[in-house]
Short mmCIF file of C-alpha atoms (C1' of nucleotides) in Angstrom, two decimals:
data_model
loop_
_atom_site.label_atom_id
_atom_site.label_comp_id
_atom_site.label_asym_id
_atom_site.label_seq_id
_atom_site.Cartn_x
_atom_site.Cartn_y
_atom_site.Cartn_z
CA MET A 1 29.76 2.83 7.93
CA VAL A 2 27.21 0.85 9.89
CA SER A 3 28.32 -1.90 12.21
CA ASN A 4 29.32 -5.11 10.52
CA SER A 5 27.23 -7.16 12.90
CA ASN A 6 25.92 -9.39 10.13
CA ASN A 7 28.09 -11.73 8.16
CA ASP A 8 26.04 -11.88 5.02
CA LEU A 9 28.30 -11.54 1.99
CA ALA A 10 25.80 -9.60 -0.11
CA ALA A 11 25.26 -7.22 2.77
CA SER A 12 28.98 -6.68 3.21
CA ALA A 13 29.32 -5.95 -0.48
CA ALA A 14 26.52 -3.39 -0.25
CA HIS A 15 28.17 -1.80 2.81
CA PHE A 16 31.28 -1.43 0.74
CA ARG A 17 29.40 0.06 -2.22
CA HIS A 18 27.55 2.66 -0.15
CA PRO A 19 29.13 4.61 2.69
CA ILE A 20 26.24 4.60 5.13
CA THR A 21 26.33 7.00 8.07
CA LYS A 22 24.39 6.24 11.22
CA VAL A 23 22.49 9.37 12.27
CA SER A 24 20.53 7.80 15.15
CA GLU A 25 19.23 4.39 16.25
CA VAL A 26 16.51 4.70 13.60
CA GLU A 27 18.08 6.85 10.86
CA PHE A 28 20.88 6.27 8.36
CA ARG A 29 22.15 8.40 5.52
CA ILE A 30 24.01 8.18 2.23
CA ASP A 31 25.57 11.49 1.31
CA ARG A 32 24.83 13.09 -2.06
CA LYS A 33 28.55 12.96 -2.86
CA ALA A 34 28.74 9.20 -2.24
CA HIS A 35 28.21 8.52 -5.93
CA GLU A 36 28.70 10.72 -8.96
CA GLY A 37 25.38 11.83 -10.40
CA MET A 38 23.34 11.74 -7.21
CA ASN A 39 21.23 14.90 -6.99
CA VAL A 40 20.04 14.40 -3.42
CA PRO A 41 21.09 12.23 -0.45
CA VAL A 42 19.28 9.06 0.66
CA THR A 43 17.74 8.81 4.14
CA ILE A 44 16.92 5.37 5.52
CA TYR A 45 14.57 5.06 8.50
CA ALA A 46 15.38 1.65 10.01
CA ASN A 47 17.04 -0.03 12.94
CA GLU A 48 20.23 -2.06 12.49
CA GLY A 49 18.32 -5.29 11.99
CA LEU A 50 15.96 -3.92 9.34
CA LEU A 51 18.84 -2.15 7.56
CA SER A 52 20.91 -5.32 7.41
CA LYS A 53 17.97 -7.08 5.73
CA MET A 54 17.70 -4.27 3.15
CA LEU A 55 21.37 -4.76 2.38
CA THR A 56 20.77 -8.36 1.32
CA ASP A 57 18.99 -7.24 -1.86
CA ARG A 58 19.05 -4.20 -4.18
CA THR A 59 16.87 -1.93 -1.96
CA ILE A 60 19.61 0.58 -1.19
CA ASP A 61 21.15 0.40 -4.69
CA GLN A 62 17.72 1.29 -6.07
CA ALA A 63 17.30 4.21 -3.66
CA VAL A 64 20.70 5.54 -4.78
CA ASN A 65 19.55 5.17 -8.40
CA VAL A 66 16.38 7.16 -7.64
CA ALA A 67 18.54 9.93 -6.15
CA HIS A 68 19.97 10.44 -9.67
CA LEU A 69 16.60 11.62 -11.08
CA ASN A 70 16.11 15.26 -12.04
CA GLY A 71 14.16 17.85 -10.10
CA LEU A 72 14.15 16.00 -6.77
CA TYR A 73 13.88 17.88 -3.49
CA LYS A 74 15.61 17.22 -0.16
CA HIS A 75 16.26 13.47 -0.24
CA VAL A 76 15.11 10.03 -1.31
CA ILE A 77 13.57 8.16 1.61
CA VAL A 78 13.65 4.46 2.43
CA LEU A 79 11.15 3.42 5.09
CA PRO A 80 11.69 0.61 7.63
CA ASP A 81 9.85 -1.95 5.50
CA GLY A 82 11.94 -1.13 2.41
CA HIS A 83 12.71 -3.91 -0.05
CA GLU A 84 13.63 -4.38 -3.68
CA GLY A 85 11.02 -3.48 -6.30
CA TYR A 86 10.79 -2.72 -10.01
CA GLY A 87 13.39 0.03 -10.46
CA PHE A 88 12.37 1.92 -7.31
CA PRO A 89 12.38 0.36 -3.85
CA ILE A 90 9.09 -0.66 -2.25
CA GLY A 91 8.97 1.39 0.94
CA GLY A 92 10.41 4.37 -0.97
CA VAL A 93 9.45 8.05 -1.29
CA ALA A 94 10.76 10.70 -3.67
CA ALA A 95 9.39 14.15 -4.45
CA SER A 96 10.15 16.08 -7.62
CA ASP A 97 9.22 19.60 -8.64
CA ALA A 98 5.62 19.64 -9.91
CA ASN A 99 6.61 21.71 -12.96
CA ASN A 100 10.24 20.93 -13.69
CA GLY A 101 10.59 17.44 -12.23
CA VAL A 102 9.92 13.96 -13.54
CA ILE A 103 7.33 11.24 -13.07
CA SER A 104 8.38 7.59 -13.02
CA PRO A 105 5.82 4.76 -13.31
CA GLY A 106 8.30 2.54 -11.44
CA GLY A 107 7.97 5.01 -8.54
CA VAL A 108 4.30 4.08 -8.23
CA GLY A 109 4.54 0.39 -9.06
CA TYR A 110 2.49 -2.17 -10.95
CA ASP A 111 -0.32 -2.36 -8.42
CA ILE A 112 -1.46 1.25 -8.72
CA ASN A 113 -3.28 2.29 -5.52
CA CYS A 114 -2.70 -0.90 -3.70
CA GLY A 115 -4.00 0.17 -0.32
CA VAL A 116 -5.70 -0.65 2.92
CA ARG A 117 -8.97 0.20 4.59
CA LEU A 118 -10.20 -0.43 8.08
CA ILE A 119 -13.87 -0.87 9.04
CA ARG A 120 -14.86 -0.72 12.68
CA THR A 121 -17.78 -2.50 14.35
CA SER A 122 -19.67 -2.35 17.62
CA LEU A 123 -18.98 -6.09 18.04
CA SER A 124 -16.68 -7.76 20.53
CA GLU A 125 -14.82 -11.08 20.38
CA LYS A 126 -17.61 -12.96 22.17
CA ASP A 127 -20.12 -11.83 19.49
CA VAL A 128 -17.94 -12.98 16.61
CA HIS A 129 -16.03 -16.00 17.91
CA PRO A 130 -18.87 -18.57 17.67
CA LYS A 131 -19.62 -17.43 14.11
CA LEU A 132 -16.05 -16.88 12.93
CA ARG A 133 -15.80 -19.83 10.53
CA GLU A 134 -19.20 -19.04 9.07
CA LEU A 135 -18.27 -15.37 8.62
CA LEU A 136 -15.03 -16.30 6.84
CA LYS A 137 -16.87 -18.68 4.50
CA GLU A 138 -19.45 -16.01 3.67
CA LEU A 139 -16.73 -13.39 3.08
CA PHE A 140 -14.87 -15.88 0.88
CA LEU A 141 -18.03 -16.40 -1.23
CA ASN A 142 -18.84 -12.67 -1.41
CA ILE A 143 -15.33 -11.44 -2.23
CA PRO A 144 -13.77 -13.63 -4.90
CA SER A 145 -10.00 -14.05 -4.60
CA GLY A 146 -7.13 -15.52 -6.58
CA VAL A 147 -5.18 -14.63 -9.72
CA GLY A 148 -7.39 -13.71 -12.68
CA THR A 149 -10.57 -13.98 -10.63
CA GLY A 150 -13.57 -11.75 -11.29
CA GLY A 151 -15.90 -10.07 -8.79
CA ARG A 152 -19.64 -10.56 -8.33
CA ILE A 153 -20.58 -7.99 -10.96
CA LYS A 154 -19.28 -7.42 -14.47
CA LEU A 155 -19.15 -3.82 -15.61
CA GLY A 156 -20.42 -2.86 -19.03
CA PRO A 157 -18.35 -0.60 -21.34
CA ARG A 158 -20.16 2.54 -20.14
CA GLN A 159 -19.88 1.60 -16.45
CA ILE A 160 -16.12 1.03 -16.50
CA GLU A 161 -15.70 4.58 -17.82
CA ASP A 162 -17.74 5.91 -14.89
CA VAL A 163 -15.78 3.86 -12.32
CA LEU A 164 -12.49 5.17 -13.76
CA ALA A 165 -13.77 8.75 -13.62
CA ASP A 166 -15.49 8.67 -10.22
CA GLY A 167 -13.88 6.03 -7.94
CA VAL A 168 -15.60 5.56 -4.59
CA ALA A 169 -18.33 8.05 -5.56
CA TRP A 170 -19.41 5.66 -8.35
CA ALA A 171 -19.75 2.75 -5.94
CA VAL A 172 -21.67 4.78 -3.34
CA GLU A 173 -24.01 6.30 -5.94
CA ASN A 174 -24.76 2.81 -7.24
CA GLY A 175 -25.75 1.44 -3.85
CA TYR A 176 -22.45 -0.11 -2.79
CA GLY A 177 -21.81 1.89 0.33
CA TRP A 178 -22.76 4.75 2.60
CA ASP A 179 -22.37 8.46 1.83
CA SER A 180 -20.09 8.84 4.85
CA ASP A 181 -17.61 6.31 3.38
CA LYS A 182 -16.28 8.95 0.97
CA GLU A 183 -15.21 11.29 3.77
CA TYR A 184 -12.93 8.65 5.24
CA CYS A 185 -10.87 7.89 2.14
CA GLU A 186 -7.62 9.57 1.17
CA GLU A 187 -8.66 12.09 -1.55
CA ASN A 188 -12.28 11.12 -0.73
CA GLY A 189 -11.63 8.10 -2.93
CA THR A 190 -11.82 10.08 -6.17
CA MET A 191 -9.12 11.72 -8.27
CA LYS A 192 -10.86 14.31 -10.43
CA THR A 193 -7.74 14.45 -12.61
CA ALA A 194 -8.42 10.94 -13.95
CA LYS A 195 -8.58 10.54 -17.73
CA PRO A 196 -10.40 7.29 -18.50
CA ASN A 197 -9.73 7.79 -22.22
CA MET A 198 -6.00 7.38 -21.50
CA VAL A 199 -6.58 3.83 -20.19
CA SER A 200 -6.10 1.24 -22.94
CA PRO A 201 -8.98 -0.99 -24.12
CA THR A 202 -6.95 -3.99 -22.89
CA ALA A 203 -6.71 -2.54 -19.38
CA LYS A 204 -10.46 -1.82 -19.34
CA LYS A 205 -11.22 -5.33 -20.58
CA ARG A 206 -9.13 -6.81 -17.77
CA GLY A 207 -10.70 -4.55 -15.15
CA ALA A 208 -14.37 -4.79 -16.13
CA PRO A 209 -15.05 -8.21 -14.53
CA GLN A 210 -12.72 -7.65 -11.54
CA LEU A 211 -14.36 -4.89 -9.51
CA GLY A 212 -15.03 -6.18 -5.98
CA SER A 213 -12.37 -8.91 -6.11
CA LEU A 214 -9.38 -9.41 -3.86
CA GLY A 215 -6.59 -10.75 -6.06
CA SER A 216 -3.72 -12.80 -4.73
CA GLY A 217 -0.38 -12.47 -2.99
CA ASN A 218 -0.54 -10.53 0.26
CA HIS A 219 -4.00 -9.16 -0.48
CA PHE A 220 -6.54 -10.10 2.17
CA VAL A 221 -9.65 -9.35 4.15
CA GLU A 222 -9.05 -9.96 7.84
CA ILE A 223 -11.32 -10.07 10.87
CA GLN A 224 -9.19 -8.56 13.62
CA LYS A 225 -9.44 -7.62 17.27
CA VAL A 226 -8.08 -4.43 18.86
CA ASP A 227 -5.35 -5.86 21.05
CA LYS A 228 -3.58 -2.87 22.57
CA ILE A 229 -4.02 0.89 22.81
CA TYR A 230 -0.96 3.15 22.67
CA ASN A 231 -2.69 6.50 22.22
CA PRO A 232 -6.11 6.66 23.92
CA GLN A 233 -7.03 10.10 22.57
CA ALA A 234 -6.35 9.21 18.92
CA ALA A 235 -7.95 5.76 19.36
CA LYS A 236 -11.11 7.37 20.70
CA THR A 237 -11.13 9.86 17.84
CA PHE A 238 -10.86 6.98 15.32
CA GLY A 239 -13.68 5.12 17.14
CA LEU A 240 -11.41 2.30 18.37
CA HIS A 241 -11.31 0.58 21.77
CA GLU A 242 -9.71 -2.51 23.28
CA GLY A 243 -11.38 -5.84 22.46
CA GLN A 244 -13.35 -4.36 19.53
CA ILE A 245 -13.77 -6.32 16.29
CA VAL A 246 -12.56 -4.56 13.13
CA ILE A 247 -12.17 -5.63 9.50
CA MET A 248 -9.14 -4.78 7.41
CA ALA A 249 -9.07 -5.06 3.61
CA HIS A 250 -5.86 -4.92 1.58
CA THR A 251 -6.08 -4.90 -2.22
CA GLY A 252 -5.48 -2.70 -5.25
CA SER A 253 -6.37 -2.13 -8.89
CA ARG A 254 -6.00 -5.78 -10.02
CA GLY A 255 -5.30 -6.46 -13.70
CA LEU A 256 -6.37 -2.96 -14.72
CA GLY A 257 -3.63 -1.16 -12.79
CA TYR A 258 -1.06 -3.73 -13.84
CA GLN A 259 -1.95 -3.15 -17.48
CA VAL A 260 -1.81 0.66 -17.10
CA CYS A 261 1.68 0.43 -15.57
CA SER A 262 2.83 -1.99 -18.20
CA ASP A 263 1.39 0.10 -21.10
CA TYR A 264 2.94 3.35 -19.86
CA LEU A 265 6.34 1.94 -18.97
CA ARG A 266 6.75 1.47 -22.71
CA VAL A 267 5.51 5.02 -23.42
CA VAL A 268 7.76 6.56 -20.76
CA GLU A 269 10.83 4.54 -21.84
CA GLY A 270 10.35 6.12 -25.27
CA ALA A 271 9.95 9.57 -23.74
CA ALA A 272 13.11 9.20 -21.63
CA LYS A 273 15.03 8.40 -24.81
CA ARG A 274 13.48 11.28 -26.77
CA TYR A 275 14.15 13.87 -24.05
CA GLY A 276 17.70 12.59 -23.55
CA ILE A 277 17.23 11.55 -19.93
CA GLU A 278 20.13 9.43 -18.70
CA LEU A 279 18.81 6.57 -16.60
CA PRO A 280 20.86 4.70 -13.99
CA ASP A 281 18.51 1.74 -14.56
CA ARG A 282 16.10 1.19 -17.46
CA GLU A 283 13.45 0.17 -14.92
CA LEU A 284 13.55 3.75 -13.59
CA ALA A 285 12.20 5.16 -16.86
CA CYS A 286 10.76 8.61 -16.30
CA ALA A 287 9.39 11.54 -18.28
CA PRO A 288 9.41 15.30 -17.63
CA ILE A 289 6.18 16.08 -15.73
CA ASN A 290 5.14 18.68 -18.29
CA SER A 291 5.56 16.31 -21.26
CA LYS A 292 2.66 14.83 -23.22
CA GLU A 293 3.77 11.30 -22.23
CA ALA A 294 3.75 12.20 -18.51
CA GLU A 295 0.33 13.86 -18.77
CA ASP A 296 -1.09 10.77 -20.46
CA TYR A 297 0.42 8.45 -17.83
CA LEU A 298 -0.87 10.65 -15.01
CA GLY A 299 -4.37 10.66 -16.50
CA ALA A 300 -4.38 6.86 -16.79
CA MET A 301 -2.70 6.32 -13.42
CA ASN A 302 -5.31 8.54 -11.73
CA ALA A 303 -8.07 6.50 -13.40
CA ALA A 304 -6.46 3.33 -12.01
CA LEU A 305 -6.38 4.99 -8.57
CA ASN A 306 -10.14 5.44 -8.87
CA PHE A 307 -10.62 1.82 -9.91
CA ALA A 308 -8.76 0.61 -6.80
CA TRP A 309 -10.73 2.89 -4.46
CA SER A 310 -13.95 1.68 -6.02
CA ASN A 311 -12.71 -1.91 -5.65
CA ARG A 312 -12.10 -1.50 -1.92
CA GLN A 313 -15.52 0.17 -1.63
CA MET A 314 -17.24 -2.81 -3.30
CA ILE A 315 -15.39 -5.12 -0.90
CA THR A 316 -16.65 -3.01 2.00
CA HIS A 317 -20.20 -3.44 0.70
CA TRP A 318 -19.89 -7.23 0.41
CA THR A 319 -18.25 -7.39 3.84
CA ARG A 320 -21.22 -5.58 5.39
CA ARG A 321 -23.61 -7.95 3.58
CA ALA A 322 -21.69 -10.99 4.89
CA PHE A 323 -21.89 -9.75 8.49
CA GLU A 324 -25.61 -9.03 8.09
CA LYS A 325 -26.30 -12.49 6.71
CA VAL A 326 -24.34 -14.42 9.31
CA LEU A 327 -25.10 -12.31 12.39
CA GLY A 328 -28.69 -11.50 11.40
CA SER A 329 -28.83 -7.75 11.87
CA SER A 330 -28.09 -4.62 9.84
CA SER A 331 -24.54 -3.40 9.29
CA GLU A 332 -25.76 0.05 10.38
CA GLY A 333 -26.71 -1.64 13.65
CA PHE A 334 -23.21 -3.06 13.93
CA GLU A 335 -21.86 0.46 13.27
CA MET A 336 -19.64 -0.83 10.47
CA ASN A 337 -18.25 2.60 9.66
CA LEU A 338 -15.13 3.18 7.65
CA VAL A 339 -12.23 4.29 9.89
CA TYR A 340 -10.05 5.19 6.91
CA ASP A 341 -8.72 4.11 3.51
CA VAL A 342 -5.10 4.78 2.52
CA SER A 343 -3.18 4.29 -0.69
CA HIS A 344 0.24 2.63 -0.67
CA ASN A 345 1.21 3.01 -4.33
CA ILE A 346 0.56 6.48 -5.67
CA ALA A 347 2.08 9.67 -7.04
CA LYS A 348 0.35 13.00 -6.66
CA ILE A 349 0.91 16.69 -6.33
CA GLU A 350 1.04 18.06 -2.78
CA GLU A 351 2.22 21.25 -1.16
CA HIS A 352 5.32 20.89 1.02
CA ASN A 353 7.71 23.30 2.72
CA ILE A 354 11.07 23.23 0.98
CA ASP A 355 13.76 25.54 2.37
CA ASP A 356 11.12 27.66 4.11
CA SER A 357 8.99 28.16 1.03
CA LYS A 358 5.84 26.36 -0.02
CA ARG A 359 6.22 24.32 -3.19
CA LYS A 360 4.07 21.99 -5.23
CA VAL A 361 5.81 18.66 -5.56
CA MET A 362 5.01 15.33 -7.20
CA VAL A 363 5.33 12.91 -4.29
CA HIS A 364 5.98 9.33 -5.37
CA ARG A 365 4.95 6.89 -2.63
CA LYS A 366 5.70 3.29 -3.51
CA GLY A 367 4.92 0.95 -0.67
CA ALA A 368 4.55 4.02 1.50
CA THR A 369 1.60 5.59 3.32
CA ARG A 370 0.72 9.25 3.53
CA ALA A 371 1.03 10.25 7.19
CA PHE A 372 -0.26 13.81 7.40
CA PRO A 373 -0.36 15.35 10.87
CA LYS A 374 -3.05 17.30 12.68
CA GLY A 375 -4.10 20.52 11.00
CA ARG A 376 -3.58 19.52 7.35
CA THR A 377 -6.77 20.19 5.41
CA GLU A 378 -6.46 16.81 3.65
CA VAL A 379 -7.25 15.09 6.99
CA PRO A 380 -11.00 14.43 7.53
CA ILE A 381 -12.55 17.13 9.71
CA MET A 382 -13.41 14.62 12.47
CA TYR A 383 -9.74 13.61 12.73
CA ARG A 384 -8.10 16.96 12.03
CA LYS A 385 -7.22 17.66 15.66
CA VAL A 386 -5.19 14.42 15.94
CA GLY A 387 -3.95 13.65 12.41
CA GLN A 388 -4.48 11.11 9.67
CA PRO A 389 -4.95 7.42 10.50
CA VAL A 390 -2.09 5.38 9.02
CA LEU A 391 -2.93 1.73 8.39
CA ILE A 392 -0.04 -0.75 8.43
CA PRO A 393 -1.07 -4.33 7.67
CA GLY A 394 1.11 -7.12 8.96
CA SER A 395 1.74 -10.35 7.13
CA MET A 396 -0.77 -13.20 7.42
CA GLY A 397 -1.14 -14.31 11.02
CA THR A 398 0.73 -11.35 12.53
CA ALA A 399 -0.35 -8.04 14.04
CA SER A 400 -1.39 -4.94 12.10
CA TYR A 401 -1.21 -1.33 13.30
CA VAL A 402 -3.07 1.93 13.21
CA LEU A 403 -0.72 4.88 13.60
CA VAL A 404 -1.35 8.60 13.39
CA GLY A 405 0.62 11.02 11.22
CA ALA A 406 3.00 13.19 13.27
CA PRO A 407 4.16 16.77 12.50
CA LYS A 408 7.77 15.65 12.01
CA SER A 409 6.74 13.64 8.93
CA MET A 410 6.26 16.93 7.05
CA ASP A 411 9.90 17.85 7.70
CA VAL A 412 11.59 14.50 7.20
CA SER A 413 9.55 12.22 4.91
CA PHE A 414 7.23 14.38 2.78
CA GLY A 415 4.44 13.36 5.15
CA SER A 416 4.96 9.61 4.67
CA THR A 417 5.65 6.45 6.59
CA ALA A 418 5.88 2.66 6.12
CA HIS A 419 3.16 0.51 4.56
CA GLY A 420 3.60 -3.01 5.95
CA ALA A 421 5.95 -5.70 7.09
CA GLY A 422 7.86 -5.96 3.82
CA ARG A 423 8.96 -9.27 2.31
CA MET A 424 12.18 -10.81 3.49
CA MET A 425 12.07 -14.00 1.42
CA SER A 426 11.01 -14.32 -2.24
CA ARG A 427 7.73 -16.03 -3.08
CA SER A 428 9.56 -18.87 -4.81
CA ALA A 429 11.85 -19.42 -1.81
CA ALA A 430 8.82 -19.43 0.51
CA VAL A 431 7.08 -22.08 -1.62
CA ARG A 432 10.22 -24.25 -1.46
CA ARG A 433 10.42 -23.85 2.32
CA TRP A 434 6.78 -24.32 3.43
CA ARG A 435 3.61 -26.22 2.53
CA GLY A 436 0.35 -24.24 2.60
CA GLU A 437 -1.40 -27.02 4.52
CA ASP A 438 1.20 -26.84 7.32
CA VAL A 439 1.06 -23.04 7.52
CA LYS A 440 -2.74 -23.16 7.78
CA ARG A 441 -2.61 -25.83 10.52
CA GLU A 442 0.02 -23.94 12.48
CA LEU A 443 -2.07 -20.73 12.40
CA ALA A 444 -5.26 -22.66 13.31
CA GLY A 445 -3.37 -23.90 16.39
CA ARG A 446 -3.02 -20.26 17.41
CA GLY A 447 -6.75 -19.66 16.81
CA ILE A 448 -6.33 -17.90 13.45
CA HIS A 449 -8.47 -19.35 10.65
CA ILE A 450 -7.75 -19.02 6.93
CA GLU A 451 -10.02 -19.24 3.91
CA SER A 452 -7.79 -19.23 0.85
CA ALA A 453 -8.06 -19.77 -2.89
CA SER A 454 -4.72 -21.60 -3.14
CA TRP A 455 -2.31 -23.62 -0.96
CA LYS A 456 0.59 -22.13 -2.86
CA GLY A 457 -0.67 -18.66 -1.92
CA VAL A 458 -0.73 -19.64 1.75
CA ALA A 459 2.86 -20.94 1.55
CA GLU A 460 4.02 -17.75 -0.21
CA GLU A 461 2.56 -15.67 2.59
CA ALA A 462 3.97 -17.67 5.51
CA PRO A 463 4.54 -15.15 8.33
CA GLU A 464 8.25 -16.04 8.48
CA ALA A 465 8.71 -14.82 4.87
CA TYR A 466 8.15 -11.26 6.14
CA LYS A 467 9.98 -8.77 8.29
CA ASP A 468 8.77 -8.05 11.80
CA VAL A 469 5.83 -5.62 11.52
CA ASP A 470 6.17 -4.74 15.21
CA ALA A 471 9.71 -3.47 14.50
CA VAL A 472 8.50 -1.52 11.45
CA ALA A 473 5.79 0.26 13.51
CA GLU A 474 8.25 0.87 16.33
CA VAL A 475 10.82 2.51 14.02
CA SER A 476 8.15 4.80 12.54
CA ASP A 477 7.12 5.71 16.09
CA SER A 478 10.69 6.28 17.34
CA ALA A 479 11.59 8.32 14.27
CA GLY A 480 8.56 10.49 15.09
CA ILE A 481 7.03 10.33 11.57
CA ALA A 482 3.86 8.44 12.53
CA THR A 483 3.17 7.22 16.05
CA ARG A 484 1.33 4.10 17.21
CA VAL A 485 -2.36 4.31 18.11
CA VAL A 486 -3.54 0.69 18.34
CA ARG A 487 -2.26 -2.81 17.64
CA LEU A 488 -4.63 -5.23 15.91
CA VAL A 489 -4.38 -9.03 15.96
CA PRO A 490 -5.99 -11.34 13.40
CA MET A 491 -8.76 -13.83 14.15
CA GLY A 492 -9.56 -14.88 10.60
CA VAL A 493 -8.12 -14.29 7.14
CA VAL A 494 -9.63 -14.45 3.64
CA LYS A 495 -6.93 -14.44 0.99
CA GLY A 496 -6.07 -15.26 -2.62
"C1'" DA B 1 1.56 -7.35 -7.37
"C1'" DT B 2 0.21 -9.68 -12.27
"C1'" DG B 3 -4.92 -13.57 -17.46
"C1'" DT B 4 3.10 -15.27 -12.84
"C1'" DC B 5 5.29 -15.77 -21.34
"C1'" DC B 6 1.35 -12.71 -26.98
#
DNA sequence: ATGTCC
């Protein structure tokens, strides 16, 4: 059992339900035999403080539920930012056999390919500071935000099919980006396995007007400054240096991905029943990977992945335009190159070593970032000697991190690490506790400016509603799964 | 996260 240093009743109850063994300062474990029906153990990468927060909601219960699924390898993983999600914890990873395992839409989440990209510049704080408010206003105009909001273009019926099939490549071919952008996206920003015809007309109708829009919640575009370097060699390789201005964008597949998840949860619930799969929680509905239902979901989910990559690419385009307009030079001149783009909500087939043999596995990453180390062919050639950039956004007004995938991640987390700070307080509780106007004023006092579509949204995203992103990055680093490269601090935020 | 209830 872990120490009973916290007095929270819910946490104590969870301690009692799950015998948790402390392996190290940053690793905890629930044995496979802890509960009848578990097929694999659960590994939790966290410190005592982060673990005690997970024990205040159903995070660990959900990870134990996931461990009941068929065809899983090694263990279910909870990352330091883990919190409760739909069926499957956010900050969770599970890998099932690519032929005999299962796929669970809840293991990807509603916001399919929610993710982050980082754009670097040749600008420094003194270039940007006098124009910061103007830049934020221009970004806010160029990149519409808020629930149900559309982007600056509306796709026709033929175009949405092409976006779903081609992802980032569609955007670049249509003038919304540079050829080099594709190289610096996970999967080059295009899943060739996408099946646009498996995406419902409703999902396409929702998505068509939304390409190039931000959405709401914790989605943002931030102007940040490189604050601290931990790993000079990797920083140099990623084109990052102290004092440099960078732009981080965090968004996903908007209403389209939500609709795909929602449509296929119904399909997969039916499949689970038909194939006689016993589910510890209905929200964990899953289908055998080789079933028709799974193939259809995978085709649609891959199309939604492409939509999200294209969305972040459009946002990159409009960001470059905003900088050009306000600062009066070309974005090529500002060297606004893409550092990298990572997905946080995804399932895909990868090759991993299991018991000394190479196997194809379906890795579910929900609120988790791929963190491949040096040498893996999936890492862009320019980065292959150091490893994949891992982008961890903080909550509004707090730091964000760039890490680099470390070799140990392949042994202990299916090449994955954390994805963000992780909520600590529900949106509704945050709205009861804070007023958006006060949060904005408090951040402005610290020199961080916000352009937002809604006061309620600002209150929901109050920094105190989130876990400590510095602790999350530190645990990943100490556990040796992805190590810190640079710390970024916000100067201005555009959000929904 | 989400046309925050077809």
